[in-house]
mmCIF file of C-alpha atoms in Angstrom:
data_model
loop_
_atom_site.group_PDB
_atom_site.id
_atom_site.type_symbol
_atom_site.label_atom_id
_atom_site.label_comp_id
_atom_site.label_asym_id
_atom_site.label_seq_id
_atom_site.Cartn_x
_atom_site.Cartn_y
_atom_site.Cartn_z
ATOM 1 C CA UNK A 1 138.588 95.866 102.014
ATOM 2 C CA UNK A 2 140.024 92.678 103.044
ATOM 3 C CA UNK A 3 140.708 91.395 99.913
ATOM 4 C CA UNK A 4 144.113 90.708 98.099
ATOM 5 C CA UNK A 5 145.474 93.270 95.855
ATOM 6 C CA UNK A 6 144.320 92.737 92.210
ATOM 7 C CA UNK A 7 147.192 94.076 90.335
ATOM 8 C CA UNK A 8 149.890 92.069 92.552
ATOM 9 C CA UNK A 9 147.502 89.090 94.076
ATOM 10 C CA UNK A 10 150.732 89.306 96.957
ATOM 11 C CA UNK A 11 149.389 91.805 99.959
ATOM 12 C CA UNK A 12 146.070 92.521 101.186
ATOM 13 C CA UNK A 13 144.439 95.803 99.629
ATOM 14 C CA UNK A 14 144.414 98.478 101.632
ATOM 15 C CA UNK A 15 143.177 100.577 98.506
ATOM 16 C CA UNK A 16 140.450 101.186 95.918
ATOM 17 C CA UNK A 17 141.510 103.099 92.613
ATOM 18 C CA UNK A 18 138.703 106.208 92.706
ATOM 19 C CA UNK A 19 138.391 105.435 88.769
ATOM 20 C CA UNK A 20 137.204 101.488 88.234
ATOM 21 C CA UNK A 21 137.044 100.845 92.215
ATOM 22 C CA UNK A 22 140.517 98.012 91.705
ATOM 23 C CA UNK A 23 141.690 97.376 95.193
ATOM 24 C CA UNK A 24 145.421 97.776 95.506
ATOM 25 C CA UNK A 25 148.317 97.515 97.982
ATOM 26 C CA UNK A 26 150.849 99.695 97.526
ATOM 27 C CA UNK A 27 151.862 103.028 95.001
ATOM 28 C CA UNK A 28 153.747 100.640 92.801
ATOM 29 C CA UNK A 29 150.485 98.821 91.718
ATOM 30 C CA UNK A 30 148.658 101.708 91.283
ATOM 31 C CA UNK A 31 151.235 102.754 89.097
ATOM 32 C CA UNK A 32 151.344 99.337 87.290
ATOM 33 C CA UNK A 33 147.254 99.511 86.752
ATOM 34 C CA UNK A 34 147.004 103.522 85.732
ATOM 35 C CA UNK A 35 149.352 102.108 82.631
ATOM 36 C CA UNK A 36 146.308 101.535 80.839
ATOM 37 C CA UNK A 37 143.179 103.343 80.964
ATOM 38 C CA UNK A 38 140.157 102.028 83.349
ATOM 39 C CA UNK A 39 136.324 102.194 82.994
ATOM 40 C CA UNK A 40 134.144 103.638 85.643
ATOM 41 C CA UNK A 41 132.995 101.585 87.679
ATOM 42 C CA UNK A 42 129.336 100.532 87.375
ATOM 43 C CA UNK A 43 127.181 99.574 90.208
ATOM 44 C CA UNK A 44 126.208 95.885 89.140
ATOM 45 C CA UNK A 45 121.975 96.229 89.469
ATOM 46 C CA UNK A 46 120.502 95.072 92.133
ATOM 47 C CA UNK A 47 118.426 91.816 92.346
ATOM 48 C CA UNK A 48 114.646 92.412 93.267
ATOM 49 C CA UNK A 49 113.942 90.812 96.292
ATOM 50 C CA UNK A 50 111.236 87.671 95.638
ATOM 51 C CA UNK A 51 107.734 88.748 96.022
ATOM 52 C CA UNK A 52 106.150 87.463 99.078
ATOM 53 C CA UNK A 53 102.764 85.368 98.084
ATOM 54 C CA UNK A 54 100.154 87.057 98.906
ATOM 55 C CA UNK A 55 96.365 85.459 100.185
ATOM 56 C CA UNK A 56 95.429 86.445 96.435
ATOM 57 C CA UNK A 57 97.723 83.699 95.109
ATOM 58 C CA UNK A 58 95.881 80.954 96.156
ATOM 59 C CA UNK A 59 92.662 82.481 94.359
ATOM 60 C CA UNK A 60 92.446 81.414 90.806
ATOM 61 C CA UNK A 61 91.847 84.120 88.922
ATOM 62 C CA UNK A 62 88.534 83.165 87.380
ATOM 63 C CA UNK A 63 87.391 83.143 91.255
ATOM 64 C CA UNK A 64 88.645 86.604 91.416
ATOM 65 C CA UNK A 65 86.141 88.283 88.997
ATOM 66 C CA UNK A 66 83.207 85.779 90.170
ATOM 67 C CA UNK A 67 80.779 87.950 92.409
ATOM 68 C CA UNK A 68 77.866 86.433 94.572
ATOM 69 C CA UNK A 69 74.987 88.505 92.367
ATOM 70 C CA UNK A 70 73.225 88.664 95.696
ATOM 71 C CA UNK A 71 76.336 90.775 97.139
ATOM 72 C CA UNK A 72 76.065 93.386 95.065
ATOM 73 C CA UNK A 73 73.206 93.783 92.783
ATOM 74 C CA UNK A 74 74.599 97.390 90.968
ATOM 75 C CA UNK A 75 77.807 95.395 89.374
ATOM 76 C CA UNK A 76 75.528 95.201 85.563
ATOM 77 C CA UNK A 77 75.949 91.912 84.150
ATOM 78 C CA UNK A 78 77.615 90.016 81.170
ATOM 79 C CA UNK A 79 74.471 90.988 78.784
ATOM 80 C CA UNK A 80 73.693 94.404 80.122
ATOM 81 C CA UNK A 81 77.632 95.616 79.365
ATOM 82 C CA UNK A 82 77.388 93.982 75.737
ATOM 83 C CA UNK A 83 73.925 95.955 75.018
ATOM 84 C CA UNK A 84 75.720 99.355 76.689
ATOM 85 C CA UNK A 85 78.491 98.097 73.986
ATOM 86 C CA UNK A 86 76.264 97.895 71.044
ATOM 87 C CA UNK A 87 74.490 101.157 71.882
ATOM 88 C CA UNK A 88 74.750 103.854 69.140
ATOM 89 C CA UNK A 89 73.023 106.492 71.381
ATOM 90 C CA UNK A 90 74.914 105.889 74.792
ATOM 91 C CA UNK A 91 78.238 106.011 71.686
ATOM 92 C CA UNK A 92 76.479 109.101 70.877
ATOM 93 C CA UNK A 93 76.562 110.953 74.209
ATOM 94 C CA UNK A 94 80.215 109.475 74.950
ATOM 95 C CA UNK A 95 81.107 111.939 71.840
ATOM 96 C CA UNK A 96 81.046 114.582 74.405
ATOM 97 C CA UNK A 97 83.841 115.374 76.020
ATOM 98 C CA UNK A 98 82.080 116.638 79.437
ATOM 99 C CA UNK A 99 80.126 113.051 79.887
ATOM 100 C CA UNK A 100 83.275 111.400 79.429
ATOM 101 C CA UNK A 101 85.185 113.187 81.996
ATOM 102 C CA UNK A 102 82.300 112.523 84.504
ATOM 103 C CA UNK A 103 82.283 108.975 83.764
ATOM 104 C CA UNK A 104 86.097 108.968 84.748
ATOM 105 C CA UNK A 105 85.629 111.122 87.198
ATOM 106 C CA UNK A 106 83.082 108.966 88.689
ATOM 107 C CA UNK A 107 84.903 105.888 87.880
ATOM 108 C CA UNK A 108 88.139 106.616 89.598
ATOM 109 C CA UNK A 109 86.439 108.033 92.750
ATOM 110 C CA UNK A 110 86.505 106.954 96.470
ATOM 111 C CA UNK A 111 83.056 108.046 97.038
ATOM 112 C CA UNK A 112 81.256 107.062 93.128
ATOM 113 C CA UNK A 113 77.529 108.012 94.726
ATOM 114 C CA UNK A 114 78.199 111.137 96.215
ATOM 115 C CA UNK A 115 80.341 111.591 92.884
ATOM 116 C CA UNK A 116 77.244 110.470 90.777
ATOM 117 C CA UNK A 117 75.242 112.595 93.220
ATOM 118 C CA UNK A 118 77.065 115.912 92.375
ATOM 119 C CA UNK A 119 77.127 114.908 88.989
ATOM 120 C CA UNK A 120 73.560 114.398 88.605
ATOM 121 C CA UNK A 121 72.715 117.827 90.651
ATOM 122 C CA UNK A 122 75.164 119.861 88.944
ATOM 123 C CA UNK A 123 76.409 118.765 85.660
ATOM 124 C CA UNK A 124 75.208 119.296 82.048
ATOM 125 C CA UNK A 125 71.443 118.432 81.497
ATOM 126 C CA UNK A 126 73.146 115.561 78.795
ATOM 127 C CA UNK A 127 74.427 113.666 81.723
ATOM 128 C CA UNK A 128 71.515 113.345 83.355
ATOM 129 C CA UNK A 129 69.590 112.074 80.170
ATOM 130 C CA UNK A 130 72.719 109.827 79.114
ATOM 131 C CA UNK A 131 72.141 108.069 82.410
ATOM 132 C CA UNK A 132 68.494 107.626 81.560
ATOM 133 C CA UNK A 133 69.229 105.847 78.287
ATOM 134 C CA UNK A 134 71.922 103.787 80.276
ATOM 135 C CA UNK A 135 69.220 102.359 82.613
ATOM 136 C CA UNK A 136 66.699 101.816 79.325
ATOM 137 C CA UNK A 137 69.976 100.181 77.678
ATOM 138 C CA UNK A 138 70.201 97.514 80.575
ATOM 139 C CA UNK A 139 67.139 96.905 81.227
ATOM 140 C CA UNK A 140 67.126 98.750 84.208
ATOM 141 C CA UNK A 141 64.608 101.605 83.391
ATOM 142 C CA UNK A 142 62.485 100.530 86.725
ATOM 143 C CA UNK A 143 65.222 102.506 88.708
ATOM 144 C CA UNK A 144 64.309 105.584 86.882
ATOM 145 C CA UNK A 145 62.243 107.765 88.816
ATOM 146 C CA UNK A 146 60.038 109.677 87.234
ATOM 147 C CA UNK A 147 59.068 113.572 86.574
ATOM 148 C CA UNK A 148 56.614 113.009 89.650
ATOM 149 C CA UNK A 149 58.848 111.957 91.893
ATOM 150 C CA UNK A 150 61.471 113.918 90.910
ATOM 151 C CA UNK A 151 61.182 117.833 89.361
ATOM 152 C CA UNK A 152 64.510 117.922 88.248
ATOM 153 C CA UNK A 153 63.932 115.300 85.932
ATOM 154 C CA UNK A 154 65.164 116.061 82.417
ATOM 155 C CA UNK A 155 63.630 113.594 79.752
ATOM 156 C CA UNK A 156 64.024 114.119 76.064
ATOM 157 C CA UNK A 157 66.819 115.581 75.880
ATOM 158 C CA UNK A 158 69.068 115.536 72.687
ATOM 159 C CA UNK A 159 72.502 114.302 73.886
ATOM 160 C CA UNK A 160 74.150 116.831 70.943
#
């Protein structure tokens, strides 16, 4: 409190009214300022500190969303998302509550295969036909494997 009083401007503060936080010297200027009513005082917000630049900064963001196809060949392309889009019957099957909160589930998880996994072993029959017409929808239906190579295969079935 180094300051000089604010109700006198003549001796240094020693001080602070408990009310608006004025720094006075002496009982005669808190006398002089509790003549008329103060506000509380209000701590003035404080500034954010600048954000630091990060490596990101220098990326344009175009270059952020451009992936080397040959890095990761699951990441479906511009096409394949606007046919999944367009798609009445994949529309159809996200009706369902239960295939939705898979998809998020999935979606949202640190471990999506293992998710997917789990999903596919032990979640409605719907889900594992809904991924089916995903792959047909993209083009992808040579990933499907088929009733041969896989028993617990469950084609045909009615995502209602």
């Amino acid at each position: 409190m180094a300051g000089l009083c604010k109700i006198c401007s003549k001796e240094q503060s020693k001080y602070k009214c408990s009310t608006c936080r004025i720094e006075y010297c002496s009982v005669a200027c808190y006398k002089q300022h509790k003549e008329f009513p103060c506000e509380p005082y209000v701590e003035p917000p404080k500034q954010p500190e600048p954000r630091k630049p990060l490596p990101t900064d220098k990326i344009k963001e175009k270059e952020l969303w451009e992936v080397d196809e040959k890095e990761d060949e699951s990441l479906l392309k511009e096409d394949e998302l606007l046919r999944i889009g367009h798609s009445d019957a994949i529309r159809e099957y996200l009706q369902r509550s239960d295939i939705r909160e898979i998809v998020k589930q999935i979606d949202a998880s640190k471990d999506p295969e293992k998710d997917l996994a789990e999903a596919r072993a032990n979640g409605p029959p719907e889900f594992e036909a809904f991924l089916r017409t995903l792959l047909k929808t993209t083009g992808r239906d040579s990933m499907l494997v088929s009733e041969d190579q896989d028993p617990s295969w469950r084609a045909g079935l009615d995502p209602r």
